[in-house]
PDB file of C-alpha atoms in Angstrom:
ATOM      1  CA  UNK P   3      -6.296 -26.914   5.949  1.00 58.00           C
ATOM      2  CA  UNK P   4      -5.736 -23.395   5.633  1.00 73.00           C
ATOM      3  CA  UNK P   5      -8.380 -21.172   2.845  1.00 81.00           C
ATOM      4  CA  UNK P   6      -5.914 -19.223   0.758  1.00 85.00           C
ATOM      5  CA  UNK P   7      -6.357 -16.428  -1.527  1.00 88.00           C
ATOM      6  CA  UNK P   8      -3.866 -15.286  -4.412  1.00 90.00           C
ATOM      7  CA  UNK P   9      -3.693 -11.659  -5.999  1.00 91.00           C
ATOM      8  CA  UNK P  10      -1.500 -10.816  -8.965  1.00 93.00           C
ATOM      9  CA  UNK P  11      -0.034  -7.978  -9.712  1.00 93.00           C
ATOM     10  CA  UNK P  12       2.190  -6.429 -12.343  1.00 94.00           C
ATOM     11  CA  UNK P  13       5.267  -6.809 -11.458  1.00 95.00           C
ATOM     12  CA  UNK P  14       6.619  -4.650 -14.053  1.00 96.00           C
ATOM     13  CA  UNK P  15       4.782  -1.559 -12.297  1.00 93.00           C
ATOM     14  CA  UNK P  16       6.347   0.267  -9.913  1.00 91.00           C
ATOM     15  CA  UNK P  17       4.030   0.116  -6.695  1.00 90.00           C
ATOM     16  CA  UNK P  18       3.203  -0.184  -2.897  1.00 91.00           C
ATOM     17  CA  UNK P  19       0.208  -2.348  -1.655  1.00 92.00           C
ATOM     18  CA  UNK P  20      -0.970  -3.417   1.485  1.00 91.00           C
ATOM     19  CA  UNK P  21      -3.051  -5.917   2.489  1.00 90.00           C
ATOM     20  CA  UNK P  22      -6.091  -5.862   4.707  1.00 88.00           C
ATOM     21  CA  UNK P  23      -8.374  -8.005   5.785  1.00 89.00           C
ATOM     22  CA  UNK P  24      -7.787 -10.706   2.246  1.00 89.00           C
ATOM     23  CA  UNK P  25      -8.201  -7.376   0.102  1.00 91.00           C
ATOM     24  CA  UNK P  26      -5.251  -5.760  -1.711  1.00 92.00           C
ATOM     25  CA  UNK P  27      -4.817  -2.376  -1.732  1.00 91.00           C
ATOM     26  CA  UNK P  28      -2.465  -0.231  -3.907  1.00 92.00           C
ATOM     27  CA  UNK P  29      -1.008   2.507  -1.757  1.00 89.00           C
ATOM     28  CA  UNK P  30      -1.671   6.081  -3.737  1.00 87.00           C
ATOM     29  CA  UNK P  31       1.527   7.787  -5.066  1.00 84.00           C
ATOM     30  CA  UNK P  32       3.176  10.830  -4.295  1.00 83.00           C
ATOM     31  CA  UNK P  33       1.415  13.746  -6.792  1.00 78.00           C
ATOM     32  CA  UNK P  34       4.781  14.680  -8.189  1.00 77.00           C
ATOM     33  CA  UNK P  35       8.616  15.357  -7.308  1.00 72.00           C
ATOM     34  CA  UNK P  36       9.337  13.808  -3.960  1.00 86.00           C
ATOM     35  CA  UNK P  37       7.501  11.509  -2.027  1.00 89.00           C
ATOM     36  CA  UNK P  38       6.889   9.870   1.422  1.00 90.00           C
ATOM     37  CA  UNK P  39       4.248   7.371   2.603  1.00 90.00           C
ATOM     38  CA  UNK P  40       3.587   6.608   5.883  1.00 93.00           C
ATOM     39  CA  UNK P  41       1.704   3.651   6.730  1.00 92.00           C
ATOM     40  CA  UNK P  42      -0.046   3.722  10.416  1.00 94.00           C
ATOM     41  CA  UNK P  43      -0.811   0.264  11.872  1.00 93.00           C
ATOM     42  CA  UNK P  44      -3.826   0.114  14.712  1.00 94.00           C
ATOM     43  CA  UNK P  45      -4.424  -3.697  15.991  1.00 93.00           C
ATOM     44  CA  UNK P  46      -2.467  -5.787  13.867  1.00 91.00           C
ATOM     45  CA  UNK P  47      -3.634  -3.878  10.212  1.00 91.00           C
ATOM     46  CA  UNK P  48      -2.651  -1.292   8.483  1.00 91.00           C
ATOM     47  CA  UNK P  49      -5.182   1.693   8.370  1.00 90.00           C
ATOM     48  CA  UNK P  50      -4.129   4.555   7.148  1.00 90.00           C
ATOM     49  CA  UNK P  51      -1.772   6.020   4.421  1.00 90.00           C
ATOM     50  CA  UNK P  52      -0.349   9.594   5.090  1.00 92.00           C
ATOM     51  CA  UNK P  53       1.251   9.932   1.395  1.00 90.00           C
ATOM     52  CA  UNK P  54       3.427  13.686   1.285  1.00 90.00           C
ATOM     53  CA  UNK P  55       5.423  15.094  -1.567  1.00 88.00           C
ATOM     54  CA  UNK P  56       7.962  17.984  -2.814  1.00 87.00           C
ATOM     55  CA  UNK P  57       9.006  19.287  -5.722  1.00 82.00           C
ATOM     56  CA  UNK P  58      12.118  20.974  -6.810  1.00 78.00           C
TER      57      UNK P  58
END
């Protein structure tokens, strides 16, 4: 049988996570204006968040 492990989150929040190694991690928003993340997978996980913005 497979160990399982459940997160909630509000879904009424407007948000990016990822998950890594059983832990949940919200992805940091763009300051303000525009914004881009980039998520950079290295064996299998996701590692690192590049998170880039503009305003107008």
């Amino acid at each position: 049988m497979e160990d399982k492990m459940i997160a909630q989150i509000d879904l009424m929040e407007n948000a990016v996570y990822r998950v890594v190694d059983g832990q949940l991690i919200k992805v940091t928003k763009p300051g303000t204006g525009f914004g881009e993340q980039v998520i950079t997978w290295q064996n299998n996980k996701p590692t690192h968040c590049k998170i880039t913005f503009t305003e107008k």
